[in-house]
Coordinates of C-alpha atoms in Angstrom, one line a residue:
X122 CA 52.5 60.6 134.0
X123 CA 50.2 61.7 131.2
X124 CA 48.5 58.3 131.4
X125 CA 48.0 58.5 135.1
X126 CA 46.5 62.0 134.7
X127 CA 44.1 60.7 132.1
X128 CA 43.0 57.9 134.5
X129 CA 42.4 60.5 137.2
X130 CA 40.3 62.5 134.7
X131 CA 38.2 59.5 133.6
X132 CA 37.7 58.5 137.2
X133 CA 36.4 62.0 138.1
X134 CA 34.1 61.9 135.1
X135 CA 32.7 58.6 136.2
X136 CA 32.1 60.1 139.7
X137 CA 30.5 63.2 138.2
X138 CA 28.0 61.2 136.1
X139 CA 27.4 58.7 138.9
X140 CA 26.4 61.4 141.5
X141 CA 24.2 63.1 138.9
X142 CA 22.5 59.8 138.2
X143 CA 22.0 59.1 141.9
X144 CA 20.4 62.5 142.3
X145 CA 18.1 62.0 139.3
X146 CA 17.1 58.4 140.2
X147 CA 16.9 59.0 143.9
X148 CA 19.0 55.9 144.5
X149 CA 21.9 55.5 146.9
X150 CA 23.7 53.1 144.7
X151 CA 24.0 53.4 140.9
X152 CA 25.9 51.0 138.6
X153 CA 27.8 51.7 135.4
X154 CA 24.9 50.1 133.5
X155 CA 22.4 52.6 135.0
X156 CA 24.7 55.4 134.2
X157 CA 25.1 54.2 130.6
X158 CA 21.3 53.8 130.2
X159 CA 20.6 57.3 131.4
X160 CA 23.2 59.1 129.3
X161 CA 23.8 56.9 126.2
X162 CA 20.6 54.7 126.0
X163 CA 20.3 51.1 125.0
X164 CA 23.3 51.1 122.6
X165 CA 25.5 52.4 125.5
X166 CA 24.2 49.7 127.9
X167 CA 24.9 47.0 125.4
X168 CA 28.4 48.3 124.6
X169 CA 29.1 48.7 128.3
X170 CA 28.0 45.1 129.1
X171 CA 30.1 43.7 126.2
X172 CA 33.2 45.7 127.3
X173 CA 32.7 44.6 130.9
X174 CA 32.4 40.9 130.0
X175 CA 35.4 41.2 127.7
X176 CA 37.7 42.9 130.3
X177 CA 36.8 40.3 133.0
X178 CA 37.2 37.2 130.8
X179 CA 40.4 38.4 129.3
X180 CA 41.9 39.2 132.6
X181 CA 40.8 35.9 134.2
X182 CA 42.3 34.0 131.3
X183 CA 45.6 35.9 131.9
X184 CA 45.5 35.2 135.6
X185 CA 44.9 31.5 135.2
X186 CA 47.6 31.2 132.5
X187 CA 50.3 33.0 134.6
X188 CA 49.4 31.3 137.9
X189 CA 49.5 27.9 136.4
X190 CA 52.9 28.6 134.9
X191 CA 54.2 29.6 138.4
X192 CA 52.7 26.5 140.0
X193 CA 54.1 24.3 137.3
X194 CA 57.6 25.8 137.7
X195 CA 57.5 25.4 141.4
X196 CA 55.9 21.9 141.8
X197 CA 56.7 20.3 138.5
X198 CA 53.1 19.3 137.8
X199 CA 51.5 19.5 134.4
X200 CA 50.0 22.9 133.3
X201 CA 46.4 21.5 133.2
X202 CA 46.7 20.3 136.8
X203 CA 48.1 23.7 137.9
X204 CA 45.4 25.7 136.2
X205 CA 42.7 23.4 137.6
X206 CA 44.1 23.5 141.1
X207 CA 44.3 27.3 141.0
X208 CA 40.8 27.7 139.6
X209 CA 39.3 25.3 142.1
X210 CA 41.1 26.8 145.1
X211 CA 40.4 30.4 144.5
X212 CA 37.1 29.9 142.8
X213 CA 36.0 27.6 145.6
X214 CA 36.9 30.3 148.1
X215 CA 34.7 32.8 146.2
X216 CA 31.8 30.4 146.1
X217 CA 31.9 28.7 149.5
X218 CA 33.6 31.4 151.6
X219 CA 31.7 34.0 153.6
X220 CA 32.5 37.7 153.2
X221 CA 34.4 37.6 156.4
X222 CA 36.6 34.7 155.2
X223 CA 37.2 36.2 151.8
X224 CA 38.0 39.5 153.3
X225 CA 40.5 37.9 155.7
X226 CA 42.2 35.9 152.9
X227 CA 42.3 39.0 150.7
X228 CA 43.8 41.1 153.5
X229 CA 46.5 38.5 154.1
X230 CA 47.3 38.4 150.3
X231 CA 47.6 42.2 150.2
X232 CA 49.9 42.3 153.2
X233 CA 52.0 39.6 151.6
X234 CA 52.1 41.5 148.4
X235 CA 53.5 44.6 150.1
X236 CA 56.1 42.6 152.0
X237 CA 57.3 40.8 148.9
X238 CA 57.3 44.0 146.9
X239 CA 59.6 45.7 149.5
X240 CA 61.8 42.6 149.5
X241 CA 62.0 42.6 145.7
X242 CA 62.9 46.3 145.5
X243 CA 65.6 45.9 148.2
X244 CA 67.2 42.8 146.6
X245 CA 66.9 44.0 143.0
X246 CA 68.2 47.5 143.6
X247 CA 71.5 46.3 145.0
X248 CA 73.1 46.6 141.6
X249 CA 71.4 49.9 140.5
X250 CA 73.1 51.9 137.8
X251 CA 71.8 55.5 138.1
X252 CA 73.0 56.5 134.7
X253 CA 70.7 53.9 133.1
X254 CA 67.7 55.9 134.4
X255 CA 68.6 58.7 132.0
X256 CA 68.2 56.4 129.0
X257 CA 64.9 56.4 127.0
X258 CA 63.3 54.7 124.1
X259 CA 60.3 56.9 123.1
X260 CA 59.5 54.8 120.0
X261 CA 58.6 51.9 122.3
X262 CA 56.3 54.0 124.5
X263 CA 53.0 53.6 122.4
X264 CA 53.2 49.8 122.8
X265 CA 53.0 50.1 126.6
X266 CA 49.8 52.2 126.6
X267 CA 47.3 49.2 126.7
X268 CA 49.2 47.6 129.7
X269 CA 49.5 50.9 131.5
X270 CA 45.7 51.5 131.0
X271 CA 45.0 48.1 132.4
X272 CA 47.4 48.6 135.4
X273 CA 45.4 51.7 136.5
X274 CA 41.9 50.3 136.2
X275 CA 39.9 51.4 139.2
X276 CA 37.0 53.2 137.6
X277 CA 34.7 50.2 138.1
X278 CA 34.7 50.8 141.9
X279 CA 34.1 54.6 141.6
X280 CA 30.2 54.0 141.9
X281 CA 30.8 52.1 145.1
X282 CA 33.1 54.9 146.3
X283 CA 30.5 57.5 145.6
X284 CA 27.9 55.5 147.5
X285 CA 30.1 55.0 150.5
X286 CA 31.0 58.7 150.6
X287 CA 27.4 59.7 150.2
X288 CA 28.0 61.6 147.0
X289 CA 30.5 64.0 148.6
X290 CA 32.5 65.0 145.5
X291 CA 35.2 66.7 147.5
X292 CA 35.9 63.4 149.3
X293 CA 35.5 61.4 146.1
X294 CA 38.0 63.7 144.3
X295 CA 40.6 63.3 147.1
X296 CA 40.1 59.5 147.2
X297 CA 40.6 59.2 143.4
X298 CA 43.7 61.5 143.3
X299 CA 45.4 59.9 146.3
X300 CA 44.3 56.4 145.3
X301 CA 45.9 56.8 141.9
X302 CA 49.1 58.5 143.2
X303 CA 50.0 55.5 145.5
X304 CA 50.1 52.8 142.8
X305 CA 51.8 55.4 140.4
X306 CA 54.6 55.8 143.0
X307 CA 54.9 52.0 143.3
X308 CA 55.1 51.6 139.5
X309 CA 57.7 54.3 139.2
X310 CA 59.8 52.7 141.9
X311 CA 59.6 49.3 140.2
X312 CA 60.3 50.8 136.7
X313 CA 63.3 52.6 138.2
X314 CA 64.6 49.3 139.6
X315 CA 64.1 47.4 136.3
X316 CA 65.6 50.1 134.1
X317 CA 68.5 50.9 136.5
X318 CA 69.5 47.3 137.1
X319 CA 69.6 46.2 133.4
X320 CA 71.9 48.7 131.6
X321 CA 71.0 49.5 128.0
X322 CA 67.5 48.1 128.3
X323 CA 65.7 51.3 127.3
X324 CA 67.9 51.9 124.2
X325 CA 67.8 48.3 123.0
X326 CA 65.5 47.8 120.0
X327 CA 65.1 44.0 120.6
X328 CA 62.1 42.7 122.6
X329 CA 63.3 41.2 125.9
X330 CA 61.7 40.2 129.2
X331 CA 63.5 42.3 131.8
X332 CA 62.4 40.0 134.6
X333 CA 64.2 37.1 132.9
X334 CA 67.3 39.2 132.7
X335 CA 67.0 40.2 136.3
X336 CA 66.6 36.6 137.4
X337 CA 69.7 35.6 135.4
X338 CA 71.7 38.3 137.0
X339 CA 70.5 37.8 140.6
X340 CA 69.4 34.3 141.7
X341 CA 67.5 35.6 144.7
X342 CA 65.2 37.7 142.6
X343 CA 63.5 34.7 140.9
X344 CA 61.6 33.2 143.9
X345 CA 60.6 36.6 145.2
X346 CA 59.2 37.6 141.7
X347 CA 57.2 34.4 141.5
X348 CA 55.8 34.9 145.0
X349 CA 54.9 38.5 144.3
X350 CA 53.3 37.6 141.0
X351 CA 51.3 34.7 142.5
X352 CA 50.0 36.8 145.4
X353 CA 49.1 39.7 143.1
X354 CA 47.2 37.4 140.7
X355 CA 45.4 35.7 143.6
X356 CA 43.9 38.8 145.1
X357 CA 43.0 40.2 141.6
X358 CA 41.5 36.9 140.6
X359 CA 39.2 36.9 143.7
X360 CA 37.9 40.4 142.9
X361 CA 37.3 39.7 139.3
X362 CA 35.5 36.3 140.0
X363 CA 33.2 38.0 142.5
X364 CA 32.5 40.9 140.2
X365 CA 31.9 38.8 137.1
X366 CA 29.8 36.2 138.8
X367 CA 27.5 38.9 140.3
X368 CA 27.3 40.5 136.9
X369 CA 26.3 37.2 135.2
X370 CA 23.8 36.5 137.9
X371 CA 22.2 39.9 137.3
X372 CA 22.1 39.2 133.5
X373 CA 20.5 35.8 134.2
X374 CA 17.9 37.5 136.5
X375 CA 18.9 35.3 139.4
X376 CA 17.8 36.2 143.0
X377 CA 20.4 38.5 144.6
X378 CA 22.1 37.5 147.8
X379 CA 22.2 33.8 146.9
X380 CA 25.2 31.9 145.6
X381 CA 24.1 29.9 142.6
X382 CA 26.5 27.4 140.9
X383 CA 25.7 28.5 137.3
X384 CA 27.2 32.0 137.4
X385 CA 30.4 30.6 139.0
X386 CA 30.6 27.9 136.4
X387 CA 30.2 30.4 133.6
X388 CA 32.8 32.6 135.3
X389 CA 35.4 30.0 136.0
X390 CA 35.3 27.4 133.2
X391 CA 35.9 29.5 130.0
X392 CA 39.1 31.2 131.3
X393 CA 40.4 27.8 132.5
X394 CA 39.7 26.2 129.0
X395 CA 41.2 29.1 127.1
X396 CA 44.3 29.3 129.2
X397 CA 44.9 25.6 128.5
X398 CA 44.3 25.9 124.8
X399 CA 47.1 28.6 124.5
X400 CA 49.6 28.5 127.4
X401 CA 51.3 31.6 125.9
X402 CA 48.1 33.6 126.2
X403 CA 49.0 35.7 129.2
X404 CA 50.5 38.8 127.5
X405 CA 48.0 38.5 124.6
X406 CA 45.1 38.6 127.0
X407 CA 46.5 41.6 128.9
X408 CA 47.1 43.5 125.6
X409 CA 43.6 42.8 124.3
X410 CA 41.9 43.6 127.6
X411 CA 43.8 46.9 127.9
X412 CA 43.2 48.0 124.3
X413 CA 39.7 46.8 123.5
X414 CA 38.2 46.6 126.9
X415 CA 39.6 49.2 129.3
X416 CA 40.1 52.0 126.7
X417 CA 36.5 51.6 125.6
X418 CA 34.7 51.2 128.9
X419 CA 37.0 53.5 131.0
X420 CA 38.4 55.7 128.3
X421 CA 35.8 56.6 125.7
X422 CA 32.7 55.9 127.8
X423 CA 33.3 58.3 130.8
X424 CA 33.8 61.3 128.4
X425 CA 30.9 60.3 126.2
X426 CA 28.6 59.9 129.2
X427 CA 29.7 63.3 130.6
X428 CA 29.3 65.0 127.2
X429 CA 25.8 63.7 126.9
X430 CA 24.9 64.8 130.4
X431 CA 26.5 68.2 130.1
X432 CA 25.4 69.2 126.6
X433 CA 22.1 67.4 125.8
X434 CA 19.0 69.3 126.7
X435 CA 17.0 66.3 127.9
X436 CA 19.3 65.5 130.8
X437 CA 19.8 67.4 134.1
X438 CA 23.1 67.7 135.9
X439 CA 22.5 68.8 139.5
X440 CA 26.2 68.6 140.3
X441 CA 28.5 71.1 138.6
X442 CA 31.4 69.7 136.5
X443 CA 34.4 68.6 138.6
X444 CA 36.6 68.2 135.5
X445 CA 37.5 71.6 133.9
X446 CA 38.1 72.2 130.2
X447 CA 34.6 71.7 128.9
X448 CA 34.2 70.1 125.5
X449 CA 38.0 70.4 124.8
X450 CA 38.8 68.1 127.7
X451 CA 36.1 65.6 126.9
X452 CA 37.1 65.5 123.2
X453 CA 40.8 65.1 124.1
X454 CA 40.0 62.1 126.4
X455 CA 37.7 60.4 123.8
X456 CA 40.1 61.2 120.9
X457 CA 43.2 59.9 122.7
X458 CA 41.5 56.6 123.6
X459 CA 40.0 56.1 120.1
X460 CA 43.5 56.9 118.6
X461 CA 45.1 54.1 120.6
X462 CA 42.2 51.7 119.8
X463 CA 42.3 52.3 116.1
X464 CA 46.1 52.2 116.0
X465 CA 46.0 48.8 117.7
X466 CA 43.4 47.6 115.3
X467 CA 45.6 48.6 112.4
X468 CA 48.6 46.9 113.9
X469 CA 46.6 43.7 114.5
X470 CA 45.4 43.7 110.9
X471 CA 48.9 44.2 109.6
X472 CA 50.1 41.3 111.7
X473 CA 47.4 39.1 110.4
X474 CA 48.2 40.0 106.8
X475 CA 51.8 39.2 107.5
X476 CA 50.9 35.7 108.6
X477 CA 49.2 34.9 105.3

C-alpha cells in the first residue's frame, strides 16, 4: 500500500511539473526531457535519457527471454528460434503495422489478458486457505520493492495524459488515483490467491517460485499461467518497442512521422542478443530495471524536478502544488528511493565479492 501511495505521489509530481512546463513554454505537449531540461538542466537531461534507455532495454530483454521460454515449452523449438520468432512477429507488427492495426491487436491482447486473469483466479482459488493470508514475512519485503516499483510504472504516460486532458489537474489527479487503484486491486487479488493457495509460503525462509508450486498442485493452472504471461508480455513489448524506437529516432534526429529501419534495428536486436546470451536473465533484468531505472527516473527525478521548480528563484510555477507536505514530502520521496537504490548497490557489491 505504501509503495502504491508513493507511485501516486510521484505521478502527481510529474503532472505538476509537466503542466507548469506547458504553461512556461506555451506548448501543448511536453516530454520528460523538456521537463528535465527546464528544472534540472543538462545533467538532468542526460541522466533522464540514460535511465529511460536503461529501463526500456532491460524490460525488452526480460520480455524476449520470458516469451521465448514460453514458446519453447509449448512448441519444443530451440530458444534462439523462439526468441527470433517473437521479436520478428511483434517487432514486425510495430514497424509495418498502421496505428489502427496495432491498436486492434493491442485491444485484443488486453481483452484476452483480462479473460485469462479471471480464469486463473477462479481456477487457482479453488483450494484457498484463508488462514494463510494472515501469515507474513516482513524480512522478505525489501527484496520485492524493485519489482513492485516496476509493476506500477505509468509515469512515462503522464505527460500524454496532461496533454489529452488539456492541463486540467483535477481530471489528471482523478485519472492517476483511479488508474493506480485498479492495478493495485488486481495485484492484491492475485497475491491473495498465491499466498492463500500455498500454505506456509510467507513464513518459509527458502526462495521458491510460487507459480511452479501452483502448477504442481493444479495441472489446469499451468497452461492458463503461460497464456496470461505471454499475452501480458506481448502487449507490454509492443508499447516499449514503439516508445524506444521513437526515442532513438529523436536522438538520431530522424524526421518524425516516418518509419525508418535503423531505430527499430537498434531497438530489437540488442534485447534479442542479450536474452540468448543468458536465458536466465528474466528476473535479473526485472530487478535491475526496477532498482536502477524506475527508482531513478520515476522516484528521485519527480521529487527533484518539483523541488527545483518550487524552491528555486529562477523558475516560475503558475500551477499551485497538488502534492501537500512541502519539502518534507519531496525529501521523503527522494530519500526513500535513494535508500533502496544504495541498499541494492551494497547488496550487489557483496554478492560480487562473494563470487571471488
